[in-house]
Short mmCIF file of N, CA and C in Angstrom, two decimals:
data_model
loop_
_atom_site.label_atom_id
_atom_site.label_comp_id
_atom_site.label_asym_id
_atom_site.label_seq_id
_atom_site.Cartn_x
_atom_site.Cartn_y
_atom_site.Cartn_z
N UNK A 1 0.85 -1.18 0.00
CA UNK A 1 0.00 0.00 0.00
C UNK A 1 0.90 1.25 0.00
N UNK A 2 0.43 2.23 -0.58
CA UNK A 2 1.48 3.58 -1.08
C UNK A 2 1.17 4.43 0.46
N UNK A 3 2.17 4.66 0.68
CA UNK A 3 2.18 5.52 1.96
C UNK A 3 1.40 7.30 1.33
N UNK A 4 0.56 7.70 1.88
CA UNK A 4 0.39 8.83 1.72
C UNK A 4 1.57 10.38 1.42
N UNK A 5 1.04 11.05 1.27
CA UNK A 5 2.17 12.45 0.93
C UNK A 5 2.32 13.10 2.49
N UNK A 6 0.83 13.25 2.84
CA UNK A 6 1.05 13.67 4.46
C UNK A 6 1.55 12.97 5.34
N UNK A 7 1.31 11.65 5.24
CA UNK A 7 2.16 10.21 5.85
C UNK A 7 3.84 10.68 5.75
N UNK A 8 4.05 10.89 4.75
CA UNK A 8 5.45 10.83 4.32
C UNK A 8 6.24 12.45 4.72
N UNK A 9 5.19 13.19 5.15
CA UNK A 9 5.77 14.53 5.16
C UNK A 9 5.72 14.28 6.53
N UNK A 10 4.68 13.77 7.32
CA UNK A 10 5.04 13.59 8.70
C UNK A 10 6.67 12.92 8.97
N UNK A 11 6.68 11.80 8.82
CA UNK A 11 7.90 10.89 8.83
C UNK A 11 9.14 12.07 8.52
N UNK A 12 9.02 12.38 7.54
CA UNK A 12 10.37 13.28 7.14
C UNK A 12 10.61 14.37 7.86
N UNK A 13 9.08 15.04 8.53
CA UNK A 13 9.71 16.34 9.36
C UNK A 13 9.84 15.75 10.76
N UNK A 14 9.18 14.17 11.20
CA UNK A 14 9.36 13.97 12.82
C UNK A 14 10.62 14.43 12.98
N UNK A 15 11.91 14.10 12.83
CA UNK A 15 13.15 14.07 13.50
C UNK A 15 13.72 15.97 13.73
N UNK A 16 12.63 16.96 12.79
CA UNK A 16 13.20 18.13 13.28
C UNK A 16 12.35 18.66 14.39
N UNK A 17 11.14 17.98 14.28
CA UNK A 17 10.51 18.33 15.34
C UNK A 17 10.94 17.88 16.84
N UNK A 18 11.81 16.56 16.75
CA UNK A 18 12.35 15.84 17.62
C UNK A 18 13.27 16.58 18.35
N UNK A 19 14.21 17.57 17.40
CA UNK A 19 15.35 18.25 18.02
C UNK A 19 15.43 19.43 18.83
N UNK A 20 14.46 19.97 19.00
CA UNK A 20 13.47 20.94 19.94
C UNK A 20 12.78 19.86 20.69
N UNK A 21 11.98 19.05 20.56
CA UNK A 21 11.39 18.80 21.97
C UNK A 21 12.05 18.14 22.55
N UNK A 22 13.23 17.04 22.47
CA UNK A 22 13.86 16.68 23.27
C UNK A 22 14.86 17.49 24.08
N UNK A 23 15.00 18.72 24.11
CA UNK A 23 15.46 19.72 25.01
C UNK A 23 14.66 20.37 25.78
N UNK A 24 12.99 19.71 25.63
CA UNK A 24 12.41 20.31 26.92
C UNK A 24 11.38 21.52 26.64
N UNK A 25 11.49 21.36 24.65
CA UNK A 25 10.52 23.10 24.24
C UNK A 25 9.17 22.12 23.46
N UNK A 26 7.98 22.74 24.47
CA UNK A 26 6.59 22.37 24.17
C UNK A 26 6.46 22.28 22.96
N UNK A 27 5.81 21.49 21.80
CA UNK A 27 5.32 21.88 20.82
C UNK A 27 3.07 22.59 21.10
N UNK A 28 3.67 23.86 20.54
CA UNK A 28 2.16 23.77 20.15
C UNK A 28 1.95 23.89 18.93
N UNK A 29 0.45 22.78 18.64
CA UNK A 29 -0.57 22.64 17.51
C UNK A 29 -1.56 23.09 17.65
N UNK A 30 -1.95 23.89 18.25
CA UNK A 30 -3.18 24.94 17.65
C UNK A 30 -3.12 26.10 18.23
N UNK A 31 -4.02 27.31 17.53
CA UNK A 31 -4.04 28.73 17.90
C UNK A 31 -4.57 28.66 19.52
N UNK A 32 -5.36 27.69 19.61
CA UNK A 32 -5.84 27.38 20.76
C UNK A 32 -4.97 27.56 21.63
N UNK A 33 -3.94 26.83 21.82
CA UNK A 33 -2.45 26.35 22.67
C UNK A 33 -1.98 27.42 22.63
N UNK A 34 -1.91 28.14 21.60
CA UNK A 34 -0.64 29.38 21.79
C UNK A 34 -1.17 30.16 22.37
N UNK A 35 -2.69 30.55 22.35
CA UNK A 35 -3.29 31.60 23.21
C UNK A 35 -3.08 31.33 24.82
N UNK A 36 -3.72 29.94 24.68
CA UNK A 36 -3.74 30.27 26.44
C UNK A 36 -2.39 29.59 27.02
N UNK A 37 -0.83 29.01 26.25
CA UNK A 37 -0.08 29.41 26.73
C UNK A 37 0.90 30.38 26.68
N UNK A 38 0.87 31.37 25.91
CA UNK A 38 1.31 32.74 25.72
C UNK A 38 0.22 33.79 26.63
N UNK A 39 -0.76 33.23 26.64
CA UNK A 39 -2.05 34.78 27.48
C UNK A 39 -1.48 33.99 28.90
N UNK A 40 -1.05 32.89 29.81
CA UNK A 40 -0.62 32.76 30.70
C UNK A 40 0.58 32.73 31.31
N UNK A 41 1.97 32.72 30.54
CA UNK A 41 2.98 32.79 30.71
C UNK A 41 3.67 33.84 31.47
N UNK A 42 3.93 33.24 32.46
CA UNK A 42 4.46 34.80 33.68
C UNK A 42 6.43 34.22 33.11
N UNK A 43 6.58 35.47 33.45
CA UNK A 43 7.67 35.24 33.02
C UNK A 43 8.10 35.28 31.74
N UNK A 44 9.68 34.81 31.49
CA UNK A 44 10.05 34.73 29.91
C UNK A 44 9.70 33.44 29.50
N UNK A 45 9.38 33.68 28.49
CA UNK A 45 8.83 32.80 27.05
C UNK A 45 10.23 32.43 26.03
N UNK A 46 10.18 31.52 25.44
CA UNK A 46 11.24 31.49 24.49
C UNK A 46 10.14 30.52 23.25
N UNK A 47 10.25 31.09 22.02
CA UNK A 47 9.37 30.57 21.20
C UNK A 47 9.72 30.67 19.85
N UNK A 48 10.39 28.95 19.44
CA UNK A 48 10.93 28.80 18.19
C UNK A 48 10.10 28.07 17.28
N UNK A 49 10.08 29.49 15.75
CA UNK A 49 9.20 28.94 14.77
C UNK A 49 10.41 28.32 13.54
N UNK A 50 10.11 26.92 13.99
CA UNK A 50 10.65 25.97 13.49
C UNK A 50 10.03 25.51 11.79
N UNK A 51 11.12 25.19 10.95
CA UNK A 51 10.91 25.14 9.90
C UNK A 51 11.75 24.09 8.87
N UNK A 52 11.55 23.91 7.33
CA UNK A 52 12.23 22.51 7.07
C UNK A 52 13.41 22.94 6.56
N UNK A 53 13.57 23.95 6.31
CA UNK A 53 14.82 24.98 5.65
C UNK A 53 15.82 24.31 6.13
N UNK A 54 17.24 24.43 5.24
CA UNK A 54 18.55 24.04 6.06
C UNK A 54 18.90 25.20 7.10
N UNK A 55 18.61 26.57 6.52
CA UNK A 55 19.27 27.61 7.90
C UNK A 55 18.74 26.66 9.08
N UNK A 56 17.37 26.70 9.27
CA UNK A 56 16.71 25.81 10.29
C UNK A 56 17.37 24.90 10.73
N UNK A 57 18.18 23.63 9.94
CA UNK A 57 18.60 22.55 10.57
C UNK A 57 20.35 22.77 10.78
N UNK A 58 20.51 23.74 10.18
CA UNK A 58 21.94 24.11 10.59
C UNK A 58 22.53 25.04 11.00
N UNK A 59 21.60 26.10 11.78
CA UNK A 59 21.83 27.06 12.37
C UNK A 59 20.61 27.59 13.57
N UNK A 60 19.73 27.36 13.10
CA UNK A 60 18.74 27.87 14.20
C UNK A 60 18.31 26.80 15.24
N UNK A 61 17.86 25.73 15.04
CA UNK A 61 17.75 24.60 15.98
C UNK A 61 19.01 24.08 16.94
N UNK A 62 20.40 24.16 16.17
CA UNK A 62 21.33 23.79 16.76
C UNK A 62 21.79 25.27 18.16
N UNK A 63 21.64 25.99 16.90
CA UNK A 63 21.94 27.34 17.82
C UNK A 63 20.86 27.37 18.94
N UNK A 64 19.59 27.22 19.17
CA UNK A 64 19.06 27.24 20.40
C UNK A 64 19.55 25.80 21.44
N UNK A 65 19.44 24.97 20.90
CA UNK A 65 20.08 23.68 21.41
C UNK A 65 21.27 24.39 22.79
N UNK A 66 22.32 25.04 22.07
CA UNK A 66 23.63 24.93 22.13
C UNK A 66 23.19 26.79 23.75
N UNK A 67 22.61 27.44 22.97
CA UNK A 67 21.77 28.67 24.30
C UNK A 67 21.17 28.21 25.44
N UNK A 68 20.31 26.99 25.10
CA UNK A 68 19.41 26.19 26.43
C UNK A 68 20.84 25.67 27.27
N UNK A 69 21.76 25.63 27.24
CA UNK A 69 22.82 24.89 28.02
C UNK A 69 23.52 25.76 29.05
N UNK A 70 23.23 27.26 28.42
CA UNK A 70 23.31 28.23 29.50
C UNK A 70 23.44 28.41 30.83
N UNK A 71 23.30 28.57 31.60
CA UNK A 71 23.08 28.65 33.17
C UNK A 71 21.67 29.71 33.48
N UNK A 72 21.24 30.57 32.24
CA UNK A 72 20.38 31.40 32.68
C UNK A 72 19.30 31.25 31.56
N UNK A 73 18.06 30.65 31.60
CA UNK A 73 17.36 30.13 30.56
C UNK A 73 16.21 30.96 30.84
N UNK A 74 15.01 30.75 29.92
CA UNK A 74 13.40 31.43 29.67
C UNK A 74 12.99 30.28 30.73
N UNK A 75 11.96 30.62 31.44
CA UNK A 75 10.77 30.27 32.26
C UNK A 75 10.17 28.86 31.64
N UNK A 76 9.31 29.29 30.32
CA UNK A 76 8.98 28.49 29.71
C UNK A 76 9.89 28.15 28.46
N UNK A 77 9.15 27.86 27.21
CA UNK A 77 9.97 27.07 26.27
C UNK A 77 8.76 25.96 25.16
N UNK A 78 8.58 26.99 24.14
CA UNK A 78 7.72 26.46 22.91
C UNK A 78 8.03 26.68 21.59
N UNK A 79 7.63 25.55 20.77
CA UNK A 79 7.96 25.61 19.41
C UNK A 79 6.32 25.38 18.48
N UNK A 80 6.52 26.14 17.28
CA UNK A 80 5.30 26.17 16.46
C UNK A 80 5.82 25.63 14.98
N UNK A 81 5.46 25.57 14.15
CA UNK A 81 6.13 24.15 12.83
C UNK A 81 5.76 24.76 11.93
N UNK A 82 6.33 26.27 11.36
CA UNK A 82 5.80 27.03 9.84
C UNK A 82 5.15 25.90 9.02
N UNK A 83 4.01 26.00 8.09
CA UNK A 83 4.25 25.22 6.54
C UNK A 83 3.89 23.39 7.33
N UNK A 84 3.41 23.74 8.28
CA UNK A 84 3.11 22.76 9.08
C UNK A 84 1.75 22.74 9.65
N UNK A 85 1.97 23.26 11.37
CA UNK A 85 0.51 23.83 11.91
C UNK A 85 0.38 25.63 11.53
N UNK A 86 -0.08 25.76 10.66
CA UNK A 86 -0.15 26.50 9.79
C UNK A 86 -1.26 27.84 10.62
N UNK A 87 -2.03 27.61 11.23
CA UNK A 87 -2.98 27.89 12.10
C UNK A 87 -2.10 28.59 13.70
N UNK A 88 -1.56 27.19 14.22
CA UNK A 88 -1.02 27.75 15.27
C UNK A 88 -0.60 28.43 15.32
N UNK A 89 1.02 28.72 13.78
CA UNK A 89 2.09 29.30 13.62
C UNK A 89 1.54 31.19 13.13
N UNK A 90 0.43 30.86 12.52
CA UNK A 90 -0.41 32.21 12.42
C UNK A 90 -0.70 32.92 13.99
N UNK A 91 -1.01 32.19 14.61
CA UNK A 91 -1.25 32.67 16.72
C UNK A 91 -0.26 33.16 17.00
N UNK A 92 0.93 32.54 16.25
CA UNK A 92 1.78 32.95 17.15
C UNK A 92 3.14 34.62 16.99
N UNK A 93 2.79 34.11 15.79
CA UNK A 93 3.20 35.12 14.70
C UNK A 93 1.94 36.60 15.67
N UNK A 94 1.11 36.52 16.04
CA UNK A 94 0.47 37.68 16.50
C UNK A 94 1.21 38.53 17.43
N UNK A 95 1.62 37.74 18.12
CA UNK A 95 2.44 38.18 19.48
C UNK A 95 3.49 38.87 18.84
N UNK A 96 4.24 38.69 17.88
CA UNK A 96 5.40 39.00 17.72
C UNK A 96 5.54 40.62 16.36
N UNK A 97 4.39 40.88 16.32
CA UNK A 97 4.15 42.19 15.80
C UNK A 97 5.26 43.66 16.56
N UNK A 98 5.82 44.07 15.72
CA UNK A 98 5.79 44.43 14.18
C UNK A 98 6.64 43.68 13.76
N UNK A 99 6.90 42.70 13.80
CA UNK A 99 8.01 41.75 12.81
C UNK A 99 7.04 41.41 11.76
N UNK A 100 7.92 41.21 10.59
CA UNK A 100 6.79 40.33 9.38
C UNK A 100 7.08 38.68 9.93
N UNK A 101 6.49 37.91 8.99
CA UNK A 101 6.38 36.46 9.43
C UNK A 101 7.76 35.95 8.81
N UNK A 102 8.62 35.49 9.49
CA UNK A 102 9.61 34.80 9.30
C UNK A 102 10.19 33.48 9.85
N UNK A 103 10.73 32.38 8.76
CA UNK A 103 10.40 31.25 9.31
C UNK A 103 11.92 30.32 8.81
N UNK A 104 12.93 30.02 9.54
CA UNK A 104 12.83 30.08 11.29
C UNK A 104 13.07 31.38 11.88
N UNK A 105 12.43 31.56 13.25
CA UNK A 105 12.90 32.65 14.02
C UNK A 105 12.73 32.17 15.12
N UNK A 106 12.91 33.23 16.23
CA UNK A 106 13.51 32.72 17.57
C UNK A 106 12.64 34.24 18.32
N UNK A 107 11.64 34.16 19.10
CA UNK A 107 11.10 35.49 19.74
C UNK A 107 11.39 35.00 21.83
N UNK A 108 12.29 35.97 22.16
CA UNK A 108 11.50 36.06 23.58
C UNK A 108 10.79 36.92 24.20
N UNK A 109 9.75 36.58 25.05
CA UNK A 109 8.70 37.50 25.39
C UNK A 109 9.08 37.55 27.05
N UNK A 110 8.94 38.44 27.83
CA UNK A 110 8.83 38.13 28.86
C UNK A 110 7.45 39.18 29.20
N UNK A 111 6.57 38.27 30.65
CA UNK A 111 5.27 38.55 30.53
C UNK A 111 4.55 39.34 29.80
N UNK A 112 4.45 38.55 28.09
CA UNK A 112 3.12 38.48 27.28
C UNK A 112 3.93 39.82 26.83
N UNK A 113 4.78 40.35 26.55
CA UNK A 113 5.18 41.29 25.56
C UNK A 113 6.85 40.89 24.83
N UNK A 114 6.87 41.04 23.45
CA UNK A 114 7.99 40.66 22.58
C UNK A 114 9.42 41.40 23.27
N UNK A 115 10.29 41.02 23.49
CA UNK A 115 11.57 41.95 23.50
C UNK A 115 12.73 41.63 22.90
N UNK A 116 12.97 40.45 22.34
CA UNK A 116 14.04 39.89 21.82
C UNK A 116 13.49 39.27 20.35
N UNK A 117 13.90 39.43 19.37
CA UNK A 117 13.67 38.60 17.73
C UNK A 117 14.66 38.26 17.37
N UNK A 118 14.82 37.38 16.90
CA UNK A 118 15.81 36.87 15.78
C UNK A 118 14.93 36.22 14.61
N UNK A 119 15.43 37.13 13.40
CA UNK A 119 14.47 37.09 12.03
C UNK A 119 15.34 35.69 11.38
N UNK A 120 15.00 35.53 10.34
CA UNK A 120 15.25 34.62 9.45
C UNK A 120 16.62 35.31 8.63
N UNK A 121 16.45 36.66 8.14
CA UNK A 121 17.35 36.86 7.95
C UNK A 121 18.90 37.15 8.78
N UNK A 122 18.59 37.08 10.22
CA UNK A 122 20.07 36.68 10.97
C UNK A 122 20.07 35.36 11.63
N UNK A 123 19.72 34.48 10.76
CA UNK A 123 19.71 32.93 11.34
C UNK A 123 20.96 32.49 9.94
N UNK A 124 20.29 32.93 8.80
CA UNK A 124 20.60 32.16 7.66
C UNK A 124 22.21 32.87 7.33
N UNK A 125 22.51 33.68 7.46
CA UNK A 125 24.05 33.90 7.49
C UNK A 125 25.13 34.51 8.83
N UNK A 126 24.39 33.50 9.58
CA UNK A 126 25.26 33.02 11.19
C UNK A 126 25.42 31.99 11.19
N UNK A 127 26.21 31.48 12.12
CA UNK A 127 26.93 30.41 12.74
C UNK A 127 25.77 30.04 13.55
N UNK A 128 25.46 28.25 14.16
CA UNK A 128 25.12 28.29 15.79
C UNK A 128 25.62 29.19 16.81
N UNK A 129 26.96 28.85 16.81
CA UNK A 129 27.47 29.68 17.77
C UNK A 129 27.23 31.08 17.84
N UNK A 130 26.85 31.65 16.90
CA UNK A 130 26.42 33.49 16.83
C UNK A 130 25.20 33.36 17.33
N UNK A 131 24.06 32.50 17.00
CA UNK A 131 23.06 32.30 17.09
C UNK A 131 22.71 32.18 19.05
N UNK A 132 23.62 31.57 19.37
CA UNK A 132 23.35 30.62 20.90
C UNK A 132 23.97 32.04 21.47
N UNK A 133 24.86 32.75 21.02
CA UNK A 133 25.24 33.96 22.15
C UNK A 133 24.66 35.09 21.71
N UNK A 134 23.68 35.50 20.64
CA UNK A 134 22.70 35.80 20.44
C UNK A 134 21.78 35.77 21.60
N UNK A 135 21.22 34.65 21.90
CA UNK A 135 20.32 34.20 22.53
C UNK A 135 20.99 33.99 24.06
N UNK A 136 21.86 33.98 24.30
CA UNK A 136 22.10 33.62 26.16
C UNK A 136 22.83 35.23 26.34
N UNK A 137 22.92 36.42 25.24
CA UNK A 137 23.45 37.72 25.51
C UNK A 137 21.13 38.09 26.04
N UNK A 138 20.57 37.92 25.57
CA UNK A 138 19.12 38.25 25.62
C UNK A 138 18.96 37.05 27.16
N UNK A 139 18.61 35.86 27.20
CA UNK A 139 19.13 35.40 28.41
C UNK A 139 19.36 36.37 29.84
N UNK A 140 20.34 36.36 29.83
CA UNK A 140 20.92 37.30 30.39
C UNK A 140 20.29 38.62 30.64
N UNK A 141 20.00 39.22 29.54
CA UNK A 141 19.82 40.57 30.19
C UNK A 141 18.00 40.55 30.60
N UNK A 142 16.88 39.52 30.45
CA UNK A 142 15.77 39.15 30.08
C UNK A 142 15.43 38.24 31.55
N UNK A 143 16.16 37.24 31.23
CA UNK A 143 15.91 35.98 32.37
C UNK A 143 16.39 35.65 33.62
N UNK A 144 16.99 37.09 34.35
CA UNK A 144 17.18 36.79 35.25
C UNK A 144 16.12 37.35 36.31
#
């Protein structure tokens, strides 16, 4: 029997979805989720819109990976799946106004307002490592 296209697109994106949640960052799938865990989140937020792009698998996923190891981390910790949950990733994208929609990016919020972005365009010609001290320089001045 022929495996489906969505069958097969699942299978192929599980393992990036894998590399964010096994460090401990929620996935949400619906606008639902992002509302009432973004409208409840005391504290900092860290919220990566994850995507199938290589910047994505070779700079932005690794680069948060490599920031969570920090000593001074976000409160919480969620990821949304561009070109994926398509719905959620629209919720979430609200919060993060005036940015346009960019996919991957990296937003921290601390209680329910944006203060930190990282666009797509400074994912895709950085390093992890620019990326992770990027993110633990915001850390730092955010999460303590």
């Amino acid at each position: 029997m022929a495996m489906s296209f969505e069958a097969y697109m699942r299978d192929m994106i599980q393992p990036m979805r894998d590399e964010l949640t096994r460090l401990g960052i929620k996935e949400l799938l619906t606008p639902e989720e992002v509302a009432r865990e973004f409208d409840n989140a005391k504290g900092t937020t860290l919220v990566v819109v994850n995507s199938v792009c290589g910047c994505a698998a070779g700079q932005c996923r690794p680069g948060v990976a490599k920031a969570l190891q920090h000593d001074v981390t976000p409160d919480h910790l969620f990821t949304v799946f561009a070109g994926q949950e398509k719905e959620a990733t629209a919720k979430a994208r609200e919060y993060f106004a005036p940015y346009p929609p960019s996919s991957p990016s990296i937003a921290l919020m601390k209680d329910g307002e944006l203060v930190h972005m990282i666009e797509r365009h400074q994912i895709e010609n950085r390093s992890a490592d620019q990326i992770a001290a990027d993110l633990t320089e915001a850390f730092d001045r955010y999460c303590r």
